[in-house]
Coordinates of C-alpha atoms and ligand atoms in Angstrom, one line a residue:
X1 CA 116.8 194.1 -81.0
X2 CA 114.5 195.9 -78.7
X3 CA 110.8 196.7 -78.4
X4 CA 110.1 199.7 -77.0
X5 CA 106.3 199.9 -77.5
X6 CA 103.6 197.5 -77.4
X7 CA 99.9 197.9 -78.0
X8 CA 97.6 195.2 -76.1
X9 CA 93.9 194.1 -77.2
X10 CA 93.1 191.2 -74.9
X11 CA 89.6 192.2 -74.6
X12 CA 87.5 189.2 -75.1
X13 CA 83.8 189.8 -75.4
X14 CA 82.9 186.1 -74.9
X15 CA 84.7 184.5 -71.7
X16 CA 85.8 186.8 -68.8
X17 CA 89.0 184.2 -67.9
X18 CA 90.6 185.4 -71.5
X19 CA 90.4 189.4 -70.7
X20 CA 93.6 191.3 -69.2
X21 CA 92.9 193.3 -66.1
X22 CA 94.3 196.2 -64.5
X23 CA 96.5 193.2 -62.4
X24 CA 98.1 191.3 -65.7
X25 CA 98.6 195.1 -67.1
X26 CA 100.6 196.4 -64.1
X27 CA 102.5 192.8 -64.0
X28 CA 104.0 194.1 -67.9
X29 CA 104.3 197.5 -66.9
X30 CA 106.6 196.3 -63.9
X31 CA 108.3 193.7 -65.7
X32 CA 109.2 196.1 -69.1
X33 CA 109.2 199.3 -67.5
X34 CA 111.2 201.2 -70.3
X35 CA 108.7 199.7 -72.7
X36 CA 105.9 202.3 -74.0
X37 CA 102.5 200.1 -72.9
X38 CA 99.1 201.1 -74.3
X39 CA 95.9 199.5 -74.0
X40 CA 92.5 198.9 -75.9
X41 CA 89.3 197.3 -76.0
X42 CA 87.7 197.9 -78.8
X43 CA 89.0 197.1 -82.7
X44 CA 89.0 200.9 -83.8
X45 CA 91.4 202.0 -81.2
X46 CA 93.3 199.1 -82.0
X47 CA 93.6 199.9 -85.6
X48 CA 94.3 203.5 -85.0
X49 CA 97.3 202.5 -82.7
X50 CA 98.2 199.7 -84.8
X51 CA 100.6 201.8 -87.3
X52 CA 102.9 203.2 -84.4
X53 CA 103.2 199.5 -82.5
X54 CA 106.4 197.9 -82.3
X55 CA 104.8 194.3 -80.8
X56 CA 101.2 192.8 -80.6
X57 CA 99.1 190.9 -77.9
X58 CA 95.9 190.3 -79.4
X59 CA 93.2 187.6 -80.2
X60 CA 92.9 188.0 -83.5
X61 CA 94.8 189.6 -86.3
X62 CA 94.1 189.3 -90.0
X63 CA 96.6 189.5 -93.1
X64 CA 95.8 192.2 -94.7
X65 CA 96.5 194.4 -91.1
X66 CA 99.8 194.1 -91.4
X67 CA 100.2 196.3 -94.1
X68 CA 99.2 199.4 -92.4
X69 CA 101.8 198.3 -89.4
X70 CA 104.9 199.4 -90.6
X71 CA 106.7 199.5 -87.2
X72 CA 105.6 195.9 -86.0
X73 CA 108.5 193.1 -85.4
X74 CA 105.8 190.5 -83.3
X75 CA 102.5 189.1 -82.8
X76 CA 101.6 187.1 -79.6
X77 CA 98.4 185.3 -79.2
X78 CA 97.1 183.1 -76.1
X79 CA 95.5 181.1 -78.3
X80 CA 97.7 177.8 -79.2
X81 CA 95.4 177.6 -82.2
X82 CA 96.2 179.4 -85.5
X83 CA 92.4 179.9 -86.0
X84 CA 92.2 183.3 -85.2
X85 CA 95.5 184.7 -85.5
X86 CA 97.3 185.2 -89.3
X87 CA 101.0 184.9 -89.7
X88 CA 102.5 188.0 -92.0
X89 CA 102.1 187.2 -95.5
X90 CA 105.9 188.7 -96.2
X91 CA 107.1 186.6 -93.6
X92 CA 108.7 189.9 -91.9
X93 CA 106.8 190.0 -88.8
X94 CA 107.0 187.0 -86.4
X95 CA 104.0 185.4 -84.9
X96 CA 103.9 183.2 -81.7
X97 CA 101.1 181.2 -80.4
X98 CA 100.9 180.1 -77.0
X99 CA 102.0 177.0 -75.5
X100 CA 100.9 177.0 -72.0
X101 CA 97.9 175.6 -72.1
X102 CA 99.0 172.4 -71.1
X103 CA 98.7 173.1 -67.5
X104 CA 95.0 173.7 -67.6
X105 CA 93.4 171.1 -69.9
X106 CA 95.6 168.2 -68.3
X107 CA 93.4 168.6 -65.5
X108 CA 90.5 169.2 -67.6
X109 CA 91.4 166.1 -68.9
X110 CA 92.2 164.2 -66.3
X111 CA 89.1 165.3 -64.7
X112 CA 87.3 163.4 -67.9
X113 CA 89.4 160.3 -67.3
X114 CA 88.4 160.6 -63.6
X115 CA 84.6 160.9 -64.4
X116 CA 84.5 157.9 -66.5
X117 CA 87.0 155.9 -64.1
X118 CA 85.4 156.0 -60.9
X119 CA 81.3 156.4 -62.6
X120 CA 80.5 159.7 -61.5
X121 CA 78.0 159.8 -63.8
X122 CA 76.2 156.7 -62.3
X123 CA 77.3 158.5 -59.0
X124 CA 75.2 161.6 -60.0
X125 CA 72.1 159.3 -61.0
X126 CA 71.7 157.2 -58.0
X127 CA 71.9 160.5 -56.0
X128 CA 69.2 161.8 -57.7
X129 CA 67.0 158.6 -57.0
X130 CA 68.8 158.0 -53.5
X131 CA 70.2 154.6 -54.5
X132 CA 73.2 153.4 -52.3
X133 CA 74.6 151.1 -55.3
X134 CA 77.5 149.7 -54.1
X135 CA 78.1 146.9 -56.0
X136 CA 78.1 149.2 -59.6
X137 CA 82.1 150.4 -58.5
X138 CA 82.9 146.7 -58.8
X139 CA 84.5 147.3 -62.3
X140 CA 86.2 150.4 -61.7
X141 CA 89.5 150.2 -62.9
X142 CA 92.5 153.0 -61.8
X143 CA 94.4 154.5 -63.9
X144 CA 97.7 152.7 -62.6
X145 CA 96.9 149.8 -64.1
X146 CA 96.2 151.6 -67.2
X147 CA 97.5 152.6 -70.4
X148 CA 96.4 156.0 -72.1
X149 CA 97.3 156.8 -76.0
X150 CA 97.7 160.4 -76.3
X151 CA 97.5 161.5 -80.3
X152 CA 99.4 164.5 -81.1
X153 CA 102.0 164.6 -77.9
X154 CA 103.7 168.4 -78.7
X155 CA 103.9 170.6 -75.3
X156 CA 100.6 169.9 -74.4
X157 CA 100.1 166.0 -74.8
X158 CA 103.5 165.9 -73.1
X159 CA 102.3 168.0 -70.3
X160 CA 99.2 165.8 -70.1
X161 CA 101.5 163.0 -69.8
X162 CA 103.3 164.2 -66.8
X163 CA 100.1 164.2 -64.4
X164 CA 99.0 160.7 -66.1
X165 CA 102.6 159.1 -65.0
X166 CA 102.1 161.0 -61.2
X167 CA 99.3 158.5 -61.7
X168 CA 101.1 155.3 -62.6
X169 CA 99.0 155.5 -65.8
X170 CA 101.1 153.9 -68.9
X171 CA 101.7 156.9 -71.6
X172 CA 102.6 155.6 -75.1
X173 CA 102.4 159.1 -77.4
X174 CA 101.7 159.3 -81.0
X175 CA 103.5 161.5 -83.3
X176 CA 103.3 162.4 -87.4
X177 CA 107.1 161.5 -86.9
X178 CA 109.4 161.5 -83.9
X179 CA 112.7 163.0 -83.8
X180 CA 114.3 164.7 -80.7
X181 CA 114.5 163.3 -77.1
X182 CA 111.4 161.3 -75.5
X183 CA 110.3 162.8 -72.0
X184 CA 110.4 160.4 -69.2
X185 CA 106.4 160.5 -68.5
X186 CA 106.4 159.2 -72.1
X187 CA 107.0 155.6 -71.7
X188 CA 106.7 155.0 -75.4
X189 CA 106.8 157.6 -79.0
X190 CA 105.3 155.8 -82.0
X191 CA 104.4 157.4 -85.6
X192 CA 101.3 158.0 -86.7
X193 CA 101.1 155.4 -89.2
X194 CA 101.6 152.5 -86.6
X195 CA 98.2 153.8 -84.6
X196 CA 96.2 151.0 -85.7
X197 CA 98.9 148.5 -83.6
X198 CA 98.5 151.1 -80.5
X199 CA 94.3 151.6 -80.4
X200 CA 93.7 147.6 -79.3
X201 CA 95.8 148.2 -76.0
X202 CA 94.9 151.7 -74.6
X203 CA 92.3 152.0 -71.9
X204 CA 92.1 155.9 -72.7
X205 CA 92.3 157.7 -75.9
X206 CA 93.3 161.2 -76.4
X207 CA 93.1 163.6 -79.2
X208 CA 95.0 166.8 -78.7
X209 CA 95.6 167.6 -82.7
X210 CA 95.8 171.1 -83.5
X211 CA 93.3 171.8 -86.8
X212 CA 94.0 172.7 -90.1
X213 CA 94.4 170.8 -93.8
X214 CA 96.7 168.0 -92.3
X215 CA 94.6 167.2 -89.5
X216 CA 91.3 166.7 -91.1
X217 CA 89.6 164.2 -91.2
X218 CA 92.9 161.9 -89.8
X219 CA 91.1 159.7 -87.6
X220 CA 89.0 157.7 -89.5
X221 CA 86.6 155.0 -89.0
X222 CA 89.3 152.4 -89.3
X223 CA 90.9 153.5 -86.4
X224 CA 87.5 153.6 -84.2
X225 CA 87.4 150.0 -85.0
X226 CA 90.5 149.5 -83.9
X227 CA 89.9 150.7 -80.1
X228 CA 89.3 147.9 -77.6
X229 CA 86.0 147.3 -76.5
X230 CA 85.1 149.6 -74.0
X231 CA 87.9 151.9 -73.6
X232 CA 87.3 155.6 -73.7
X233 CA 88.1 158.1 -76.1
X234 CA 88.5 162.2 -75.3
X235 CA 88.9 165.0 -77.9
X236 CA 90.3 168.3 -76.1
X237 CA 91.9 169.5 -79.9
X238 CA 89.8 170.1 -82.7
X239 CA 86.7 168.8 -83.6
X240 CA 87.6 168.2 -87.7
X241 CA 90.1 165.8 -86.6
X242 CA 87.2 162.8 -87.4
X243 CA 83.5 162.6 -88.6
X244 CA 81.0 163.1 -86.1
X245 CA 79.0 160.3 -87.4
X246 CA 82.0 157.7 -87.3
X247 CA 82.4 158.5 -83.6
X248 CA 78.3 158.3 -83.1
X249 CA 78.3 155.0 -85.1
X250 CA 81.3 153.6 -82.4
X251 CA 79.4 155.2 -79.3
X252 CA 76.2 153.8 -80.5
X253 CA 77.2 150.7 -82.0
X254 CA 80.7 149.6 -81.8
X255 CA 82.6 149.3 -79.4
X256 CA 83.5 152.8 -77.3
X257 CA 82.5 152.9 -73.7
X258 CA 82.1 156.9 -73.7
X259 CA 83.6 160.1 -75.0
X260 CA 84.7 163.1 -73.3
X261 CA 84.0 165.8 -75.7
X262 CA 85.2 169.1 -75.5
X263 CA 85.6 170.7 -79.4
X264 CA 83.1 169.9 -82.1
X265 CA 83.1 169.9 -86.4
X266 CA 80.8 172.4 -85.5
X267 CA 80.9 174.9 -82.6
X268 CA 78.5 175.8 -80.9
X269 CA 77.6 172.3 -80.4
X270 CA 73.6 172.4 -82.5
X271 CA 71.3 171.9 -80.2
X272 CA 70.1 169.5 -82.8
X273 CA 72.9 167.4 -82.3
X274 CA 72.6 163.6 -81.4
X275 CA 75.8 164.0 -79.4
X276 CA 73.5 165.7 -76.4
X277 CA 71.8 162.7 -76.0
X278 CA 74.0 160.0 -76.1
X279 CA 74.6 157.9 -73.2
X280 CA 78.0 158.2 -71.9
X281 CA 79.2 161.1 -73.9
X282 CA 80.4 164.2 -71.3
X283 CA 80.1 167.4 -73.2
X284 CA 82.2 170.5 -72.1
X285 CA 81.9 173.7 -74.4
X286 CA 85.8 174.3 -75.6
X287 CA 86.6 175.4 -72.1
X288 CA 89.3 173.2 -71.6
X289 CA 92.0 175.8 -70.9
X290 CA 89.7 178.1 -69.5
X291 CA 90.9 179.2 -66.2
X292 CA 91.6 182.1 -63.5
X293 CA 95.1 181.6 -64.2
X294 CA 94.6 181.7 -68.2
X295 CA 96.2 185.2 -68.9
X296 CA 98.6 185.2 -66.4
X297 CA 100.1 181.8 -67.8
X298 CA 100.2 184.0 -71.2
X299 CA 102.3 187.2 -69.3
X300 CA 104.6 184.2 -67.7
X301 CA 105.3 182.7 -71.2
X302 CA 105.5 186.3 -73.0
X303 CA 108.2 187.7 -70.8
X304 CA 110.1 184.5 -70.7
X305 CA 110.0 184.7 -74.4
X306 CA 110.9 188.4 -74.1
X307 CA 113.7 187.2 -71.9
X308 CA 115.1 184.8 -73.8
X309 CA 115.5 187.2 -77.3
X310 CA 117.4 189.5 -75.4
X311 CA 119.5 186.5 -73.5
X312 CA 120.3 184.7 -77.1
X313 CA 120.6 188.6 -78.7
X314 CA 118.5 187.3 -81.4
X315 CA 116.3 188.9 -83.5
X316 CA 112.6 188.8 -83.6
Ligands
LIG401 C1 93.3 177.5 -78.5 C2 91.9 177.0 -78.1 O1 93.9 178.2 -77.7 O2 91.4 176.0 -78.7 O3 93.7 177.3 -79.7 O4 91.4 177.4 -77.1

């Protein structure tokens, strides 16, 4: 199966690092150069285009579009989130999200871990009032010493995991169920259901879940009680993944040392939100995997995909 035509809408209003440029266009172009490549910015051109196109990039595509594209075998989004992006109700064209992002919110992530680790943010205040506090690195502790729980270890929690164990960090990941093989920066794959045995030894907490019905609402205030005092927790998935008020009520009265926050029930974060004020929380605005490098990880991952069809002969 070939595609001989693809129409590209990467144009994203909102954040520059998640629009194509002449540079990513001319990478495709030189990569498929028997492939027809036309490109648009704005939804009207796209929809005019749509019936003649053989494949997809976009940001977001809705169900009922596919039934004015006759001619279309696949979809590809950047985003790894199915937010945005509708599969084909008749199941006929394929969709594929990316998985990529790995590479950039492990370091936004570990940059989190780092913050809290080494108390940057007392760093940042004794700066300000020119305070040479020594004595407040005393309990520092490194991550080689540490153990890190990472909840929902696909391709990016596993990713994640690789940089922790260049750390010496202990990695035990957490899984709906396991099957398949256990990467070596994984020292340990449990199931979700034995979580509650986990929480009481990790020093770090992670929450990469994707969203959706089966996610919601899966981290409850049982297992915030269950963390030991003073470890850390860090959500760089979705924000519907717990209540917002269970993880104020263990920031402001149990037993959490800090968050590092990056998605949120709610986004944008309200400015009415009691998260802004509370001590220790680090707020980033869903820019985990935003990066220079962003769209050119996408191109990497799209022709290997590409590649690989044509290697295996399969079909879209
Ligand atoms: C995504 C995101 O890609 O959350 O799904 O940015």
């Amino acid at each position: 199966m070939k595609i001989t035509n693809i129409l590209i809408n990467l144009h994203n209003n909102a954040i520059a690092a998640f629009s194509n440029n002449q540079r990513h266009i001319e990478r495709i172009r030189k990569a498929l150069p028997d492939v027809r490549i036309s490109v648009v910015s704005e939804k009207a051109d796209f929809m005019e285009k749509l019936p003649e196109a053989e494949c997809a990039l976009v940001w977001s595509f809705k169900a009922d579009w596919y039934a004015s594209a006759h001619k279309l075998k696949a979809v590809f989004t950047p985003a790894a989130g199915h937010d945005w992006v509708a599969a084909d109700p008749s199941g006929r064209v394929k969709t594929f999200y990316g998985s990529f992002h790995g590479r950039i919110m492990r370091e936004s992530l570990l940059s989190m871990i780092l913050y809290f680790n080494r108390r940057i943010g007392t760093s940042l205040a004794d700066q300000q009032i020119k305070n040479w506090g020594r004595n407040n690195y005393s309990n520092c502790s490194a991550l080689f010493s540490q153990h890190v729980l990472i909840i929902g270890c696909g391709s990016l929690g596993i990713s994640t995991a690789e940089l922790l164990k260049a750390f010496g960090a202990r990695v035990t990941g957490v899984r709906r169920s396991i099957s398949g093989e256990i990467p070596p920066c994984v020292d340990r794959m449990i199931p979700f259901d034995r979580l509650e045995e986990y929480l009481p030894l990790a020093d770090h907490v992670v929450l990469v879940l994707p969203g959706g019905k089966q996610t919601r609402g899966i981290f409850t205030d049982k297992h915030f009680k269950a963390i030991k005092p003073g470890a850390f927790l860090y959500n760089l998935g979705r924000g519907n993944c717990y209540h917002e008020e269970d993880l104020l009520y263990a920031l402001k009265f149990g037993q959490l040392g800090g968050a590092g926050l990056d998605v949120f029930e709610e986004e944008p974060l309200s400015p009415l939100s009691p998260l802004w004020e509370q001590q220790n929380v680090l707020i980033t605005p869903h820019s985990s995997a935003i990066s220079q490098e962003y769209i050119d990880l996408f191109i990497q991952e799209l022709l290997e995909r590409f590649q690989m069809f044509e290697t295996v002969n399969q079909d879209y």
